[in-house]
mmCIF file with all atom_site columns, C-alpha atoms in Angstrom:
data_model
loop_
_atom_site.group_PDB
_atom_site.id
_atom_site.type_symbol
_atom_site.label_atom_id
_atom_site.label_alt_id
_atom_site.label_comp_id
_atom_site.label_asym_id
_atom_site.label_entity_id
_atom_site.label_seq_id
_atom_site.pdbx_PDB_ins_code
_atom_site.Cartn_x
_atom_site.Cartn_y
_atom_site.Cartn_z
_atom_site.occupancy
_atom_site.B_iso_or_equiv
_atom_site.pdbx_formal_charge
_atom_site.auth_seq_id
_atom_site.auth_comp_id
_atom_site.auth_asym_id
_atom_site.auth_atom_id
_atom_site.pdbx_PDB_model_num
ATOM 1   C CA . GLN A 1 1   ? 58.834 -61.802 -108.264 1.00 0.00 ? 996  GLN A CA 1
ATOM 2   C CA . VAL A 1 2   ? 56.452 -63.100 -110.900 1.00 0.00 ? 997  VAL A CA 1
ATOM 3   C CA . ARG A 1 3   ? 55.482 -61.175 -113.999 1.00 0.00 ? 998  ARG A CA 1
ATOM 4   C CA . LEU A 1 4   ? 52.122 -61.907 -115.599 1.00 0.00 ? 999  LEU A CA 1
ATOM 5   C CA . VAL A 1 5   ? 51.342 -60.639 -119.094 1.00 0.00 ? 1000 VAL A CA 1
ATOM 6   C CA . GLU A 1 6   ? 47.846 -60.796 -120.535 1.00 0.00 ? 1001 GLU A CA 1
ATOM 7   C CA . SER A 1 7   ? 46.903 -60.746 -124.196 1.00 0.00 ? 1002 SER A CA 1
ATOM 8   C CA . GLY A 1 8   ? 43.915 -61.395 -126.423 1.00 0.00 ? 1003 GLY A CA 1
ATOM 9   C CA . GLY A 1 9   ? 41.561 -58.610 -125.437 1.00 0.00 ? 1004 GLY A CA 1
ATOM 10  C CA . GLY A 1 10  ? 39.721 -56.541 -127.980 1.00 0.00 ? 1005 GLY A CA 1
ATOM 11  C CA . SER A 1 11  ? 36.347 -55.428 -129.251 1.00 0.00 ? 1006 SER A CA 1
ATOM 12  C CA . VAL A 1 12  ? 33.628 -57.849 -130.270 1.00 0.00 ? 1007 VAL A CA 1
ATOM 13  C CA . GLU A 1 13  ? 29.911 -57.779 -130.883 1.00 0.00 ? 1008 GLU A CA 1
ATOM 14  C CA . SER A 1 14  ? 27.445 -59.301 -128.490 1.00 0.00 ? 1009 SER A CA 1
ATOM 15  C CA . GLY A 1 15  ? 27.318 -63.068 -128.949 1.00 0.00 ? 1010 GLY A CA 1
ATOM 16  C CA . GLY A 1 16  ? 30.899 -63.232 -130.140 1.00 0.00 ? 1011 GLY A CA 1
ATOM 17  C CA . SER A 1 17  ? 33.936 -64.916 -128.647 1.00 0.00 ? 1012 SER A CA 1
ATOM 18  C CA . LEU A 1 18  ? 37.387 -63.981 -127.432 1.00 0.00 ? 1013 LEU A CA 1
ATOM 19  C CA . ARG A 1 19  ? 40.242 -65.975 -125.983 1.00 0.00 ? 1014 ARG A CA 1
ATOM 20  C CA . LEU A 1 20  ? 42.449 -64.357 -123.375 1.00 0.00 ? 1015 LEU A CA 1
ATOM 21  C CA . SER A 1 21  ? 45.923 -65.598 -122.532 1.00 0.00 ? 1016 SER A CA 1
ATOM 22  C CA . CYS A 1 22  ? 48.252 -64.895 -119.653 1.00 0.00 ? 1017 CYS A CA 1
ATOM 23  C CA . THR A 1 23  ? 51.895 -65.918 -119.569 1.00 0.00 ? 1018 THR A CA 1
ATOM 24  C CA . ALA A 1 24  ? 53.870 -66.126 -116.337 1.00 0.00 ? 1019 ALA A CA 1
ATOM 25  C CA . SER A 1 25  ? 57.581 -65.455 -116.037 1.00 0.00 ? 1020 SER A CA 1
ATOM 26  C CA . ARG A 1 26  ? 58.450 -68.166 -113.542 1.00 0.00 ? 1021 ARG A CA 1
ATOM 27  C CA . ASP A 1 27  ? 57.864 -71.862 -113.107 1.00 0.00 ? 1022 ASP A CA 1
ATOM 28  C CA . THR A 1 28  ? 56.096 -71.315 -109.786 1.00 0.00 ? 1023 THR A CA 1
ATOM 29  C CA . PHE A 1 29  ? 53.060 -70.926 -112.055 1.00 0.00 ? 1024 PHE A CA 1
ATOM 30  C CA . THR A 1 30  ? 52.842 -74.690 -112.285 1.00 0.00 ? 1025 THR A CA 1
ATOM 31  C CA . VAL A 1 31  ? 52.235 -75.210 -108.559 1.00 0.00 ? 1026 VAL A CA 1
ATOM 32  C CA . LYS A 1 32  ? 49.919 -72.280 -107.879 1.00 0.00 ? 1027 LYS A CA 1
ATOM 33  C CA . CYS A 1 33  ? 46.265 -71.549 -108.350 1.00 0.00 ? 1028 CYS A CA 1
ATOM 34  C CA . VAL A 1 34  ? 45.774 -68.937 -111.071 1.00 0.00 ? 1029 VAL A CA 1
ATOM 35  C CA . GLY A 1 35  ? 42.726 -67.007 -112.088 1.00 0.00 ? 1030 GLY A CA 1
ATOM 36  C CA . TRP A 1 36  ? 41.014 -64.260 -114.031 1.00 0.00 ? 1031 TRP A CA 1
ATOM 37  C CA . PHE A 1 37  ? 39.405 -61.164 -112.590 1.00 0.00 ? 1032 PHE A CA 1
ATOM 38  C CA . ARG A 1 38  ? 37.653 -58.248 -114.227 1.00 0.00 ? 1033 ARG A CA 1
ATOM 39  C CA . GLN A 1 39  ? 36.788 -54.700 -113.327 1.00 0.00 ? 1034 GLN A CA 1
ATOM 40  C CA . ALA A 1 40  ? 34.409 -52.410 -115.143 1.00 0.00 ? 1035 ALA A CA 1
ATOM 41  C CA . PRO A 1 41  ? 34.427 -48.635 -114.636 1.00 0.00 ? 1036 PRO A CA 1
ATOM 42  C CA . GLY A 1 42  ? 32.702 -47.710 -111.403 1.00 0.00 ? 1037 GLY A CA 1
ATOM 43  C CA . LYS A 1 43  ? 32.400 -51.329 -110.298 1.00 0.00 ? 1038 LYS A CA 1
ATOM 44  C CA . GLU A 1 44  ? 34.283 -53.523 -107.885 1.00 0.00 ? 1039 GLU A CA 1
ATOM 45  C CA . ARG A 1 45  ? 36.757 -56.097 -109.088 1.00 0.00 ? 1040 ARG A CA 1
ATOM 46  C CA . GLU A 1 46  ? 35.059 -59.435 -109.719 1.00 0.00 ? 1041 GLU A CA 1
ATOM 47  C CA . GLU A 1 47  ? 36.575 -62.897 -109.759 1.00 0.00 ? 1042 GLU A CA 1
ATOM 48  C CA . VAL A 1 48  ? 35.695 -64.484 -113.083 1.00 0.00 ? 1043 VAL A CA 1
ATOM 49  C CA . ALA A 1 49  ? 37.300 -67.905 -112.897 1.00 0.00 ? 1044 ALA A CA 1
ATOM 50  C CA . SER A 1 50  ? 40.108 -69.762 -111.208 1.00 0.00 ? 1045 SER A CA 1
ATOM 51  C CA . ILE A 1 51  ? 41.952 -73.029 -111.632 1.00 0.00 ? 1046 ILE A CA 1
ATOM 52  C CA . SER A 1 52  ? 43.970 -74.768 -108.955 1.00 0.00 ? 1047 SER A CA 1
ATOM 53  C CA . ALA A 1 53  ? 47.355 -76.347 -109.446 1.00 0.00 ? 1048 ALA A CA 1
ATOM 54  C CA . GLY A 1 54  ? 45.540 -79.657 -109.635 1.00 0.00 ? 1049 GLY A CA 1
ATOM 55  C CA . GLY A 1 55  ? 43.131 -78.445 -112.292 1.00 0.00 ? 1050 GLY A CA 1
ATOM 56  C CA . THR A 1 56  ? 40.004 -77.808 -110.242 1.00 0.00 ? 1051 THR A CA 1
ATOM 57  C CA . THR A 1 57  ? 38.039 -74.951 -111.783 1.00 0.00 ? 1052 THR A CA 1
ATOM 58  C CA . SER A 1 58  ? 35.644 -72.431 -110.333 1.00 0.00 ? 1053 SER A CA 1
ATOM 59  C CA . TYR A 1 59  ? 33.520 -69.798 -112.102 1.00 0.00 ? 1054 TYR A CA 1
ATOM 60  C CA . GLY A 1 60  ? 31.581 -66.720 -111.167 1.00 0.00 ? 1055 GLY A CA 1
ATOM 61  C CA . ASP A 1 61  ? 27.834 -67.129 -111.542 1.00 0.00 ? 1056 ASP A CA 1
ATOM 62  C CA . SER A 1 62  ? 27.652 -64.535 -114.299 1.00 0.00 ? 1057 SER A CA 1
ATOM 63  C CA . VAL A 1 63  ? 29.986 -66.471 -116.615 1.00 0.00 ? 1058 VAL A CA 1
ATOM 64  C CA . LYS A 1 64  ? 29.129 -70.108 -115.880 1.00 0.00 ? 1059 LYS A CA 1
ATOM 65  C CA . GLY A 1 65  ? 28.423 -72.023 -119.045 1.00 0.00 ? 1060 GLY A CA 1
ATOM 66  C CA . ARG A 1 66  ? 29.944 -69.318 -121.251 1.00 0.00 ? 1061 ARG A CA 1
ATOM 67  C CA . PHE A 1 67  ? 33.577 -69.014 -120.135 1.00 0.00 ? 1062 PHE A CA 1
ATOM 68  C CA . THR A 1 68  ? 36.182 -71.761 -119.803 1.00 0.00 ? 1063 THR A CA 1
ATOM 69  C CA . ILE A 1 69  ? 39.455 -71.414 -117.932 1.00 0.00 ? 1064 ILE A CA 1
ATOM 70  C CA . SER A 1 70  ? 42.402 -73.654 -118.736 1.00 0.00 ? 1065 SER A CA 1
ATOM 71  C CA . ARG A 1 71  ? 46.121 -73.808 -118.089 1.00 0.00 ? 1066 ARG A CA 1
ATOM 72  C CA . VAL A 1 72  ? 49.120 -75.124 -119.977 1.00 0.00 ? 1067 VAL A CA 1
ATOM 73  C CA . ASN A 1 73  ? 51.831 -75.685 -117.412 1.00 0.00 ? 1068 ASN A CA 1
ATOM 74  C CA . ALA A 1 74  ? 54.453 -76.586 -120.018 1.00 0.00 ? 1069 ALA A CA 1
ATOM 75  C CA . ASN A 1 75  ? 54.601 -72.959 -121.167 1.00 0.00 ? 1070 ASN A CA 1
ATOM 76  C CA . TYR A 1 76  ? 53.310 -71.220 -118.024 1.00 0.00 ? 1071 TYR A CA 1
ATOM 77  C CA . THR A 1 77  ? 50.163 -70.048 -119.768 1.00 0.00 ? 1072 THR A CA 1
ATOM 78  C CA . LEU A 1 78  ? 46.625 -69.460 -118.573 1.00 0.00 ? 1073 LEU A CA 1
ATOM 79  C CA . HIS A 1 79  ? 43.688 -69.104 -120.960 1.00 0.00 ? 1074 HIS A CA 1
ATOM 80  C CA . LEU A 1 80  ? 40.142 -67.853 -120.725 1.00 0.00 ? 1075 LEU A CA 1
ATOM 81  C CA . GLN A 1 81  ? 37.825 -68.833 -123.566 1.00 0.00 ? 1076 GLN A CA 1
ATOM 82  C CA . MET A 1 82  ? 34.890 -66.466 -123.574 1.00 0.00 ? 1077 MET A CA 1
ATOM 83  C CA . ASN A 1 83  ? 31.846 -67.395 -125.636 1.00 0.00 ? 1078 ASN A CA 1
ATOM 84  C CA . SER A 1 84  ? 28.397 -65.835 -125.982 1.00 0.00 ? 1079 SER A CA 1
ATOM 85  C CA . LEU A 1 85  ? 29.783 -62.522 -124.834 1.00 0.00 ? 1080 LEU A CA 1
ATOM 86  C CA . LYS A 1 86  ? 27.398 -59.934 -123.480 1.00 0.00 ? 1081 LYS A CA 1
ATOM 87  C CA . VAL A 1 87  ? 27.652 -56.161 -123.204 1.00 0.00 ? 1082 VAL A CA 1
ATOM 88  C CA . GLU A 1 88  ? 27.935 -56.578 -119.438 1.00 0.00 ? 1083 GLU A CA 1
ATOM 89  C CA . ASP A 1 89  ? 31.152 -58.563 -119.906 1.00 0.00 ? 1084 ASP A CA 1
ATOM 90  C CA . THR A 1 90  ? 32.880 -55.334 -120.917 1.00 0.00 ? 1085 THR A CA 1
ATOM 91  C CA . ALA A 1 91  ? 35.735 -54.729 -118.476 1.00 0.00 ? 1086 ALA A CA 1
ATOM 92  C CA . MET A 1 92  ? 39.465 -54.786 -117.945 1.00 0.00 ? 1087 MET A CA 1
ATOM 93  C CA . TYR A 1 93  ? 40.482 -58.399 -117.426 1.00 0.00 ? 1088 TYR A CA 1
ATOM 94  C CA . PHE A 1 94  ? 43.395 -59.304 -115.165 1.00 0.00 ? 1089 PHE A CA 1
ATOM 95  C CA . CYS A 1 95  ? 45.141 -62.573 -114.507 1.00 0.00 ? 1090 CYS A CA 1
ATOM 96  C CA . ALA A 1 96  ? 46.491 -63.315 -111.078 1.00 0.00 ? 1091 ALA A CA 1
ATOM 97  C CA . GLN A 1 97  ? 48.562 -65.947 -109.312 1.00 0.00 ? 1092 GLN A CA 1
ATOM 98  C CA . ASN A 1 98  ? 47.564 -67.201 -105.894 1.00 0.00 ? 1093 ASN A CA 1
ATOM 99  C CA . ALA A 1 99  ? 49.872 -67.763 -102.967 1.00 0.00 ? 1094 ALA A CA 1
ATOM 100 C CA . TYR A 1 100 ? 48.805 -71.413 -102.813 1.00 0.00 ? 1095 TYR A CA 1
ATOM 101 C CA . GLY A 1 101 ? 48.151 -74.402 -105.003 1.00 0.00 ? 1096 GLY A CA 1
ATOM 102 C CA . SER A 1 102 ? 44.559 -74.558 -103.846 1.00 0.00 ? 1097 SER A CA 1
ATOM 103 C CA . CYS A 1 103 ? 42.685 -71.385 -104.670 1.00 0.00 ? 1098 CYS A CA 1
ATOM 104 C CA . SER A 1 104 ? 42.299 -68.999 -101.764 1.00 0.00 ? 1099 SER A CA 1
ATOM 105 C CA . SER A 1 105 ? 41.699 -65.311 -101.236 1.00 0.00 ? 1100 SER A CA 1
ATOM 106 C CA . SER A 1 106 ? 45.475 -64.690 -101.198 1.00 0.00 ? 1101 SER A CA 1
ATOM 107 C CA . TRP A 1 107 ? 46.390 -63.430 -104.648 1.00 0.00 ? 1102 TRP A CA 1
ATOM 108 C CA . SER A 1 108 ? 50.073 -62.583 -104.765 1.00 0.00 ? 1103 SER A CA 1
ATOM 109 C CA . TYR A 1 109 ? 50.749 -61.342 -108.280 1.00 0.00 ? 1104 TYR A CA 1
ATOM 110 C CA . TRP A 1 110 ? 48.728 -59.480 -110.882 1.00 0.00 ? 1105 TRP A CA 1
ATOM 111 C CA . GLY A 1 111 ? 49.053 -58.678 -114.541 1.00 0.00 ? 1106 GLY A CA 1
ATOM 112 C CA . GLN A 1 112 ? 48.506 -55.253 -116.085 1.00 0.00 ? 1107 GLN A CA 1
ATOM 113 C CA . GLY A 1 113 ? 45.216 -56.219 -117.670 1.00 0.00 ? 1108 GLY A CA 1
ATOM 114 C CA . THR A 1 114 ? 43.698 -56.488 -121.126 1.00 0.00 ? 1109 THR A CA 1
ATOM 115 C CA . GLN A 1 115 ? 40.558 -54.645 -122.198 1.00 0.00 ? 1110 GLN A CA 1
ATOM 116 C CA . VAL A 1 116 ? 37.495 -56.489 -123.428 1.00 0.00 ? 1111 VAL A CA 1
ATOM 117 C CA . THR A 1 117 ? 34.727 -54.439 -124.999 1.00 0.00 ? 1112 THR A CA 1
ATOM 118 C CA . VAL A 1 118 ? 31.458 -56.001 -126.114 1.00 0.00 ? 1113 VAL A CA 1
ATOM 119 C CA . SER A 1 119 ? 29.080 -53.934 -128.202 1.00 0.00 ? 1114 SER A CA 1
ATOM 120 C CA . SER A 1 120 ? 25.405 -54.521 -128.864 1.00 0.00 ? 1115 SER A CA 1
#
């Protein structure tokens, strides 16, 4: 079992920045793809960004050029730097660990989420 704990959410004005973090409880983090998802009320869950065990990144179209995903394997931590935030970025953000080192649709573990609210 892997426990994922997110932090760093909060409220910010449009155009501002936030940095989310996610810490994993086990060293399997280092050999798995990990990623960030978000879900706004009444909307489907959306994949925001992912990073493979080898460091290959992928971003959703709505966040490209504004968000940066990174990982620090030494302390089992995943980050999401969010710049130029928009009202439509408001959502609960979740980190997740994939079943594989290369990112796939098989997400095995999920965190409890951290709320991001962007006001105009």
